[in-house]
């Protein structure tokens, strides 16, 4: 059931092109049925989880490699699964309206559903490798979605940037996960989490933490990797709302929360999370306040939220983890809603620029109301859930065992800026003077409003009755991040205390900042352009340029297109190393028993030698190809003589086809000329002779050495009883080692596609030397 | 490129169907006797290459009916499809499944996932070589 739930997104993705044709403009509603039913399914697990259980669903995948498709559901993963499927439902409906009539709507839904399924797989996986596979799938689907408007050069560039940053982090993450598995002795998360080993005392701890954090920081856009996230706004708005606010960027946060019970005891972990989180929080809040495009504003405020979440995991007290879960839920709700509102504004007014919007509340009253509700939660005002989260944030920072004063100061500064940001998205566009927008605005369609409305109302309900989500799920989620069960006490009203005073103070300061926003813009702009020249994004571009330069250099040296050189290097290195190993490990054997050899064997050997010499000495290409064919047939004969008919037949057929292919190519080659100098020819001869000598010695040595027990007796014995086949070669190919064959036919196909594109490109004369 | 000799034309017309039948024969008997998908695929491509030499690439495309590239992907899909039964049964990937269907008379039809896999190999090999040959021939024209 769980397996189906996770993979259903991929399955439905296959049917999308057909469904799009059948359902027409209702396709969004139709497809939303899947995440909606997933939400119901996940919700049905709540009772068990809130009772403190952890559910394990076991499925084998590649048992030989210890890779399973086990899924683990506890409080944390269930919160994420519900957010993904719940918000996903509204996003699919919304996208149907937002992209109505788009040429590539079907393609969009295919990628979107695959993304949703990958994300579910990520948060539910119990196996580290499976988790990593899903992690990379989210990077790839996100790349496709950011570059969805692929005719736009800018979109392609941004998509590639997001891909490079997250995949580079992904590589580090893989190393980190492997280290984690070595340290704990298991690839299963549930086993790692339930073992009471002191991982932070292990020698690999520092390396593992650095590698894992490199992965999560890039994915969750922490400073200094934050620059890719705002650029990802090149994606259509439903994508931004889903991937870059509610889900994908939270994957990193999820993994940190997931591993917190195991890794959180080390100082490196908590200090790194606090430092980077706090820096990200402040940077994000400042950049959000200083942007003018509505999607950029929201993107930077997402960075601020991601920083806050990271920092809270780092603080790590029970209070901080409670704040973490509440902030996570609150942020997903309001940010999903606000992004969809931003899309509606863009869709109806034709611009993303806040400075051009104003007074829209008359034209779009419903949108305005929803935006205000969601923005209240963003600003952290009662009675919304965002308020509870922010109060908890302040309270836990005041209570932090480490760096309490510094973190609180940073958090208050960020809160001030975020109040301003909330004003930017809710007050500026809808109130004040009527702006001058490219399109004359009117109310957004129903499909675009139902999502944000539902999410804002949920935030309101959670704010008014915090015991609802708390009892159902949040408490067990906090417990799973903490690693031991936690009692939480959420309430809207805590009485007059320090956090409340900080909240009021930040509200007042934020509003006064907002009123001065227009005047501050020019100087902020000047600061930002100067900073951009030295910022991490400039570093990214310099790094990418560096890679291109190195690539160009090594291509010039190693891959200069002279095939003879490739061959020379390949042969020299391979046989040099083989010869070295042979000499050092075994020595030279020169004994050869020729007593029971037959005269026809001598005949074949002679034929082979003559053909080889002729092939390398002749001036005629056709003659050379033909003698290569003779050589091949001679080898085939040898196979047949030593009773390997399968190999013989294959060799024969391959030789025939090779000769045919070579003949086809021969026609297009220029006249034969001697281009190489005598020195080069003698050098090549020397290398070739060396290779031949090493190979001969190797075969002589192989006769009386056996390092391992041969596996062929196993195949011979078990081929018929286990695989019902008497032809061992074929049984090995399609049964015993079918995975290898599968890999080989994929390689074969890639080679075919490579040849095809090479020939086609040449035929169109795209690249003239 | 196509040849205009009558002998080759006539021979190709006779040999090709025989060779194709032989390739299928090799494919199906491969589990017990020399043969199998790889060899069968090579023999079948030999048949089509012969046809291509006699009648040109355009005619070969027509008689193949599908683009060689699609043959390639069909082969990969077949091979992947053979993993589904084991997956559904919760067994390790590529675990073989066997079905014996009684035939009229007292024969049995032995079907199995390795056979489906082998058909995939056959199609992939055929697709690869036909992609090579046809694209090479077409770049001449």
Coordinates of C-alpha atoms in Angstrom, one line a residue, chain A residues 302-757:
Chain A
X302 CA 11.7 31.6 1.8
X303 CA 15.5 31.7 2.2
X304 CA 14.9 33.5 5.5
X305 CA 12.5 30.8 6.6
X306 CA 14.9 28.0 5.6
X307 CA 17.6 29.7 7.6
X308 CA 15.3 29.9 10.6
X309 CA 14.5 26.3 10.4
X310 CA 18.1 25.3 10.1
X311 CA 19.0 27.4 13.1
X312 CA 16.3 26.0 15.2
X313 CA 17.5 22.4 14.6
X314 CA 21.0 23.6 15.6
X315 CA 19.7 25.1 18.9
X316 CA 18.2 21.7 19.5
X317 CA 16.4 22.2 22.8
X318 CA 12.9 20.7 23.1
X319 CA 11.4 24.2 22.8
X320 CA 13.5 25.0 19.7
X321 CA 12.3 21.7 18.0
X322 CA 8.7 22.5 18.8
X323 CA 9.3 25.9 17.3
X324 CA 10.9 24.2 14.3
X325 CA 7.9 22.0 13.5
X326 CA 5.4 24.8 14.1
X327 CA 7.4 27.2 11.9
X328 CA 7.7 24.5 9.2
X329 CA 4.0 24.0 9.0
X330 CA 3.1 27.6 9.3
X331 CA 5.6 28.6 6.6
X332 CA 4.4 25.9 4.2
X333 CA 0.9 27.1 4.6
X334 CA 1.4 30.8 4.1
X335 CA 4.2 30.6 1.6
X336 CA 2.2 28.2 -0.7
X337 CA -0.8 30.6 -0.4
X338 CA 1.3 33.7 -1.1
X339 CA 3.0 32.3 -4.1
X340 CA -0.3 31.3 -5.6
X341 CA -1.5 34.8 -4.9
X342 CA 1.6 36.2 -6.6
X343 CA 0.9 34.1 -9.6
X344 CA -2.7 35.3 -9.7
X345 CA -1.4 38.9 -9.6
X346 CA 1.1 38.2 -12.3
X347 CA -1.5 36.5 -14.4
X348 CA -4.2 39.2 -14.0
X349 CA -2.0 42.3 -14.1
X350 CA 0.7 41.2 -16.5
X351 CA 3.6 42.3 -14.3
X352 CA 5.6 41.0 -11.4
X353 CA 6.9 44.4 -10.3
X354 CA 5.4 45.5 -7.0
X355 CA 6.2 49.2 -7.7
X356 CA 3.7 49.1 -10.6
X357 CA 0.9 47.6 -8.6
X358 CA -1.4 49.4 -6.3
X359 CA -5.1 49.7 -5.3
X360 CA -5.9 46.3 -6.7
X361 CA -8.3 45.5 -3.9
X362 CA -11.3 47.0 -5.8
X363 CA -10.6 44.9 -8.9
X364 CA -9.5 41.8 -7.0
X365 CA -11.3 41.8 -3.7
X366 CA -11.1 38.1 -3.0
X367 CA -7.4 37.9 -3.9
X368 CA -6.8 40.8 -1.6
X369 CA -8.6 39.2 1.3
X370 CA -6.7 36.0 1.0
X371 CA -3.4 37.7 0.6
X372 CA -3.9 39.7 3.7
X373 CA -4.8 36.6 5.7
X374 CA -1.7 34.8 4.5
X375 CA 0.5 37.8 5.0
X376 CA -0.7 38.1 8.6
X377 CA 0.7 34.6 9.2
X378 CA 4.0 35.6 7.4
X379 CA 4.3 38.6 9.6
X380 CA 3.6 36.5 12.6
X381 CA 0.5 38.2 13.8
X382 CA -2.3 36.7 15.9
X383 CA -4.6 34.9 15.5
X384 CA -2.7 32.9 12.8
X385 CA -0.5 30.0 13.2
X386 CA 2.5 32.0 12.1
X387 CA 2.1 34.0 15.4
X388 CA 2.4 30.9 17.5
X389 CA 5.5 29.8 15.5
X390 CA 7.2 33.2 15.9
X391 CA 6.5 33.4 19.6
X392 CA 8.0 29.9 20.0
X393 CA 11.0 31.0 17.9
X394 CA 11.7 34.0 20.2
X395 CA 11.1 32.0 23.3
X396 CA 13.4 29.2 22.3
X397 CA 16.2 31.6 21.3
X398 CA 16.0 33.5 24.6
X399 CA 16.3 30.1 26.2
X400 CA 19.2 28.8 23.9
X401 CA 22.1 27.3 25.8
X402 CA 24.6 28.8 23.3
X403 CA 24.8 32.3 21.7
X404 CA 21.4 33.2 23.1
X405 CA 21.8 37.0 22.8
X406 CA 23.3 37.0 19.3
X407 CA 20.7 34.7 17.9
X408 CA 17.8 36.6 19.5
X409 CA 19.1 39.9 18.0
X410 CA 19.4 38.4 14.6
X411 CA 15.9 36.9 14.8
X412 CA 14.4 40.2 15.9
X413 CA 16.1 42.0 13.1
X414 CA 14.8 39.4 10.6
X415 CA 11.4 39.6 12.1
X416 CA 11.4 43.4 11.6
X417 CA 12.3 43.0 7.9
X418 CA 9.7 40.2 7.4
X419 CA 6.9 42.4 8.8
X420 CA 8.0 44.8 6.1
X421 CA 8.0 42.0 3.5
X422 CA 4.5 41.0 4.5
X423 CA 3.5 44.6 3.9
X424 CA 5.1 44.5 0.5
X425 CA 3.1 41.5 -0.7
X426 CA -0.2 42.3 1.0
X427 CA -0.5 46.1 1.4
X428 CA 1.5 47.6 -1.5
X429 CA -0.3 45.8 -4.4
X430 CA -3.8 46.1 -3.0
X431 CA -4.0 49.4 -1.2
X432 CA -3.0 53.0 -2.0
X433 CA -3.0 54.6 -5.4
X434 CA -4.2 52.6 -8.4
X435 CA -1.1 51.4 -10.2
X436 CA -0.4 51.4 -13.9
X437 CA -0.4 47.7 -14.9
X438 CA 0.1 46.3 -18.4
X439 CA -3.2 44.4 -18.3
X440 CA -6.4 45.8 -16.8
X441 CA -6.8 43.7 -13.7
X442 CA -9.8 41.6 -12.8
X443 CA -10.6 38.8 -10.3
X444 CA -8.6 35.6 -10.7
X445 CA -10.5 32.5 -11.7
X446 CA -11.9 30.1 -9.1
X447 CA -9.2 27.4 -9.6
X448 CA -6.5 29.9 -8.8
X449 CA -8.1 31.1 -5.6
X450 CA -9.3 27.8 -4.0
X451 CA -5.8 26.8 -3.1
X452 CA -4.5 29.9 -1.3
X453 CA -7.9 30.4 0.4
X454 CA -7.8 26.8 1.8
X455 CA -4.2 27.1 3.0
X456 CA -4.8 30.5 4.6
X457 CA -8.0 29.3 6.3
X458 CA -6.1 26.2 7.6
X459 CA -3.4 28.5 9.0
X460 CA -6.2 30.5 10.7
X461 CA -7.8 27.4 12.2
X462 CA -4.5 26.1 13.4
X463 CA -3.9 29.5 15.0
X464 CA -7.2 29.6 16.8
X465 CA -7.1 26.0 17.9
X466 CA -3.5 25.0 18.1
X467 CA -4.4 21.8 20.1
X468 CA -5.9 20.3 16.9
X469 CA -2.6 19.8 14.9
X470 CA -0.6 19.5 18.1
X471 CA -2.5 16.5 19.4
X472 CA -2.8 14.9 16.1
X473 CA 0.7 15.1 14.8
X474 CA 3.0 17.9 15.9
X475 CA 3.9 16.5 19.2
X476 CA 5.0 13.2 17.7
X477 CA 6.8 15.1 15.0
X478 CA 8.8 17.0 17.5
X479 CA 9.5 13.8 19.3
X480 CA 11.0 12.2 16.2
X481 CA 13.2 15.2 15.6
X482 CA 14.3 15.1 19.2
X483 CA 14.8 11.4 19.3
X484 CA 12.9 11.1 22.6
X485 CA 9.3 12.0 23.3
X486 CA 8.5 15.6 24.1
X487 CA 5.5 17.2 25.7
X488 CA 4.5 20.4 23.8
X489 CA 2.2 23.2 24.9
X490 CA 1.0 25.3 22.1
X491 CA -1.2 28.3 22.8
X492 CA -2.2 31.5 21.1
X493 CA -2.0 33.6 24.3
X494 CA 1.0 33.3 26.6
X495 CA 0.4 36.4 28.6
X496 CA 2.6 39.4 28.5
X497 CA 6.2 38.2 28.3
X498 CA 9.5 38.9 26.6
X499 CA 8.6 37.2 23.3
X500 CA 5.3 39.2 23.0
X501 CA 7.2 42.5 23.7
X502 CA 9.7 41.5 21.0
X503 CA 6.9 40.7 18.6
X504 CA 5.2 44.1 19.2
X505 CA 8.5 45.9 18.9
X506 CA 9.3 44.2 15.6
X507 CA 5.8 44.9 14.3
X508 CA 6.2 48.7 15.0
X509 CA 9.7 48.9 13.5
X510 CA 8.6 46.8 10.5
X511 CA 5.7 49.0 9.7
X512 CA 7.8 52.1 9.9
X513 CA 10.4 50.5 7.6
X514 CA 7.6 49.7 5.2
X515 CA 6.4 53.3 5.1
X516 CA 9.9 54.4 4.2
X517 CA 10.4 51.6 1.6
X518 CA 10.0 53.9 -1.4
X519 CA 12.6 56.3 -0.1
X520 CA 15.0 53.5 0.9
X521 CA 14.9 51.7 -2.5
X522 CA 17.6 53.7 -4.4
X523 CA 20.2 53.3 -1.6
X524 CA 19.4 49.6 -1.1
X525 CA 19.7 49.1 -4.9
X526 CA 23.2 50.8 -4.9
X527 CA 24.3 48.6 -2.0
X528 CA 23.0 45.4 -3.6
X529 CA 24.7 46.0 -6.9
X530 CA 28.0 46.6 -5.3
X531 CA 27.6 43.5 -3.1
X532 CA 26.6 41.4 -6.0
X533 CA 30.1 41.9 -7.6
X534 CA 31.7 40.1 -4.6
X535 CA 28.8 37.9 -3.6
X536 CA 28.6 34.1 -3.8
X537 CA 26.9 34.2 -7.2
X538 CA 29.8 36.0 -8.7
X539 CA 31.9 33.2 -7.2
X540 CA 29.7 30.6 -8.8
X541 CA 30.2 32.2 -12.3
X542 CA 33.9 32.5 -11.8
X543 CA 34.0 28.8 -10.8
X544 CA 32.0 27.7 -13.8
X545 CA 34.3 29.7 -16.1
X546 CA 37.3 28.0 -14.4
X547 CA 35.8 24.6 -15.2
X548 CA 35.3 25.6 -18.8
X549 CA 38.9 26.7 -19.0
X550 CA 40.2 23.5 -17.5
X551 CA 38.0 21.4 -19.7
X552 CA 39.2 23.2 -22.8
X553 CA 42.8 22.7 -21.7
X554 CA 42.5 19.0 -21.0
X555 CA 40.6 18.5 -24.2
X556 CA 43.4 20.1 -26.1
X557 CA 46.0 17.9 -24.5
X558 CA 44.2 14.6 -24.1
X559 CA 41.3 14.6 -26.5
X560 CA 42.6 16.4 -29.5
X561 CA 40.7 14.3 -32.0
X562 CA 43.7 12.4 -33.3
X563 CA 42.4 8.8 -32.9
X564 CA 45.8 7.3 -33.3
X565 CA 46.9 9.1 -30.1
X566 CA 43.9 7.9 -28.1
X567 CA 44.7 4.3 -29.2
X568 CA 48.4 4.7 -28.4
X569 CA 47.7 6.1 -24.9
X570 CA 45.0 3.5 -24.1
X571 CA 47.1 0.6 -25.2
X572 CA 50.3 1.8 -23.6
X573 CA 48.7 2.6 -20.2
X574 CA 46.6 -0.6 -20.1
X575 CA 49.4 -2.9 -21.0
X576 CA 52.0 -1.0 -19.0
X577 CA 49.9 -1.5 -15.9
X578 CA 49.1 -5.1 -16.7
X579 CA 52.7 -5.9 -17.4
X580 CA 53.8 -4.2 -14.2
X581 CA 51.3 -6.2 -12.1
X582 CA 52.3 -9.4 -13.8
X583 CA 55.9 -8.8 -13.1
X584 CA 55.5 -7.8 -9.5
X585 CA 52.9 -10.3 -8.5
X586 CA 53.7 -13.3 -10.5
X587 CA 56.9 -13.2 -12.5
X588 CA 57.3 -14.5 -16.0
X589 CA 56.4 -18.1 -17.0
X590 CA 57.8 -19.4 -20.3
X591 CA 56.7 -23.0 -20.2
X592 CA 54.3 -24.1 -22.8
X593 CA 53.1 -27.6 -23.4
X594 CA 52.7 -28.3 -27.1
X595 CA 52.5 -32.1 -27.0
X596 CA 48.8 -32.6 -27.7
X597 CA 48.4 -29.9 -30.3
X598 CA 47.0 -30.7 -33.7
X599 CA 48.2 -29.7 -37.1
X600 CA 45.0 -27.7 -37.8
X601 CA 45.5 -25.7 -34.7
X602 CA 48.9 -24.7 -36.1
X603 CA 47.2 -23.9 -39.4
X604 CA 44.7 -21.5 -37.7
X605 CA 47.5 -19.9 -35.7
X606 CA 49.6 -19.3 -38.9
X607 CA 46.5 -17.9 -40.6
X608 CA 45.9 -15.5 -37.7
X609 CA 49.6 -14.3 -37.7
X610 CA 49.7 -13.8 -41.5
X611 CA 46.3 -11.9 -41.4
X612 CA 47.5 -9.7 -38.6
X613 CA 50.8 -8.8 -40.4
X614 CA 49.0 -8.2 -43.7
X615 CA 46.4 -6.0 -42.0
X616 CA 49.0 -3.7 -40.5
X617 CA 51.4 -3.6 -43.5
X618 CA 49.1 -3.2 -46.4
X619 CA 48.5 0.2 -48.1
X620 CA 45.0 -0.7 -49.2
X621 CA 42.2 0.0 -46.8
X622 CA 39.9 -2.6 -48.3
X623 CA 42.7 -5.2 -48.0
X624 CA 43.2 -4.3 -44.4
X625 CA 39.5 -4.6 -43.6
X626 CA 39.3 -7.9 -45.3
X627 CA 42.3 -9.3 -43.5
X628 CA 40.9 -8.1 -40.2
X629 CA 37.8 -10.1 -41.1
X630 CA 40.0 -13.2 -41.7
X631 CA 41.5 -12.6 -38.3
X632 CA 38.1 -12.5 -36.7
X633 CA 37.0 -15.7 -38.5
X634 CA 40.1 -17.4 -37.3
X635 CA 39.3 -16.5 -33.7
X636 CA 35.8 -17.8 -34.3
X637 CA 37.2 -21.0 -35.6
X638 CA 39.3 -21.3 -32.5
X639 CA 36.2 -20.9 -30.3
X640 CA 34.4 -23.6 -32.2
X641 CA 37.4 -25.9 -32.0
X642 CA 37.5 -25.5 -28.2
X643 CA 33.7 -26.2 -28.0
X644 CA 32.3 -22.8 -27.3
X645 CA 29.7 -22.7 -30.1
X646 CA 27.9 -19.7 -28.7
X647 CA 31.0 -17.6 -28.7
X648 CA 32.0 -18.9 -32.1
X649 CA 28.6 -17.9 -33.7
X650 CA 28.6 -14.5 -32.0
X651 CA 32.2 -13.8 -33.1
X652 CA 31.4 -14.9 -36.6
X653 CA 28.3 -12.7 -36.8
X654 CA 30.0 -9.7 -35.2
X655 CA 33.0 -10.0 -37.6
X656 CA 30.7 -10.1 -40.6
X657 CA 28.8 -7.1 -39.5
X658 CA 32.0 -5.2 -38.6
X659 CA 33.4 -5.8 -42.0
X660 CA 30.1 -4.5 -43.5
X661 CA 30.1 -1.4 -41.3
X662 CA 33.8 -0.8 -42.1
X663 CA 33.1 -1.1 -45.8
X664 CA 30.2 1.4 -45.5
X665 CA 32.6 3.8 -43.8
X666 CA 35.5 3.2 -46.2
X667 CA 33.6 4.9 -49.1
X668 CA 33.7 8.2 -47.4
X669 CA 37.3 8.2 -46.4
X670 CA 39.8 10.4 -48.3
X671 CA 42.6 9.0 -50.4
X672 CA 45.2 7.0 -48.5
X673 CA 48.2 9.1 -47.7
X674 CA 51.2 8.6 -45.4
X675 CA 50.9 11.4 -42.9
X676 CA 53.0 10.0 -40.1
X677 CA 56.7 10.4 -39.8
X678 CA 58.9 7.2 -39.7
X679 CA 59.6 8.0 -36.0
X680 CA 55.9 7.9 -35.2
X681 CA 55.4 4.6 -37.0
X682 CA 58.3 3.0 -35.2
X683 CA 56.9 4.3 -31.9
X684 CA 53.5 2.8 -32.7
X685 CA 55.1 -0.5 -33.7
X686 CA 57.0 -0.6 -30.4
X687 CA 53.8 0.0 -28.4
X688 CA 51.9 -2.6 -30.4
X689 CA 54.7 -5.2 -30.0
X690 CA 54.9 -4.5 -26.3
X691 CA 51.1 -5.0 -25.9
X692 CA 51.4 -8.3 -27.8
X693 CA 54.3 -9.5 -25.6
X694 CA 52.5 -8.6 -22.4
X695 CA 49.3 -10.3 -23.6
X696 CA 51.2 -13.5 -24.5
X697 CA 53.0 -13.6 -21.1
X698 CA 49.7 -13.0 -19.4
X699 CA 48.1 -15.9 -21.1
X700 CA 51.1 -18.2 -20.4
X701 CA 50.9 -17.1 -16.8
X702 CA 47.1 -17.5 -16.5
X703 CA 47.5 -21.2 -17.3
X704 CA 49.0 -22.1 -13.9
X705 CA 47.6 -19.4 -11.7
X706 CA 44.2 -19.5 -10.0
X707 CA 43.7 -16.8 -7.4
X708 CA 40.0 -17.6 -6.9
X709 CA 37.9 -20.7 -7.2
X710 CA 36.3 -20.6 -10.6
X711 CA 32.7 -19.8 -10.6
X712 CA 32.0 -21.7 -13.8
X713 CA 31.4 -25.0 -12.0
X714 CA 28.5 -23.3 -10.1
X715 CA 27.0 -22.2 -13.3
X716 CA 27.4 -25.6 -14.9
X717 CA 25.8 -27.4 -12.0
X718 CA 22.9 -25.0 -11.4
X719 CA 22.1 -23.9 -14.9
X720 CA 19.5 -26.7 -15.5
X721 CA 18.0 -27.1 -12.0
X722 CA 17.8 -23.4 -11.1
X723 CA 17.3 -21.7 -14.5
X724 CA 15.7 -24.5 -16.5
X725 CA 18.2 -24.0 -19.3
X726 CA 21.0 -26.3 -20.7
X727 CA 22.8 -23.6 -22.6
X728 CA 25.0 -22.1 -19.9
X729 CA 26.1 -19.1 -21.8
X730 CA 22.6 -18.0 -22.5
X731 CA 21.4 -18.7 -19.0
X732 CA 24.2 -16.6 -17.6
X733 CA 23.3 -13.8 -20.0
X734 CA 19.6 -13.7 -19.3
X735 CA 19.3 -15.1 -15.8
X736 CA 22.3 -15.4 -13.6
X737 CA 23.8 -12.2 -14.6
X738 CA 20.9 -10.5 -16.3
X739 CA 21.6 -7.2 -14.6
X740 CA 24.9 -7.0 -16.4
X741 CA 23.2 -7.7 -19.7
X742 CA 20.6 -5.1 -18.9
X743 CA 23.4 -2.6 -18.4
X744 CA 25.1 -3.7 -21.6
X745 CA 22.1 -3.3 -23.8
X746 CA 21.7 0.2 -22.3
X747 CA 25.3 0.9 -23.2
X748 CA 24.7 -0.5 -26.7
X749 CA 21.7 1.8 -27.2
X750 CA 23.6 4.8 -26.0
X751 CA 26.4 4.0 -28.4
X752 CA 23.8 3.7 -31.2
X753 CA 22.3 7.1 -30.3
X754 CA 25.8 8.5 -30.2
X755 CA 26.7 7.3 -33.6
X756 CA 23.3 8.5 -34.9
X757 CA 23.8 12.0 -33.6

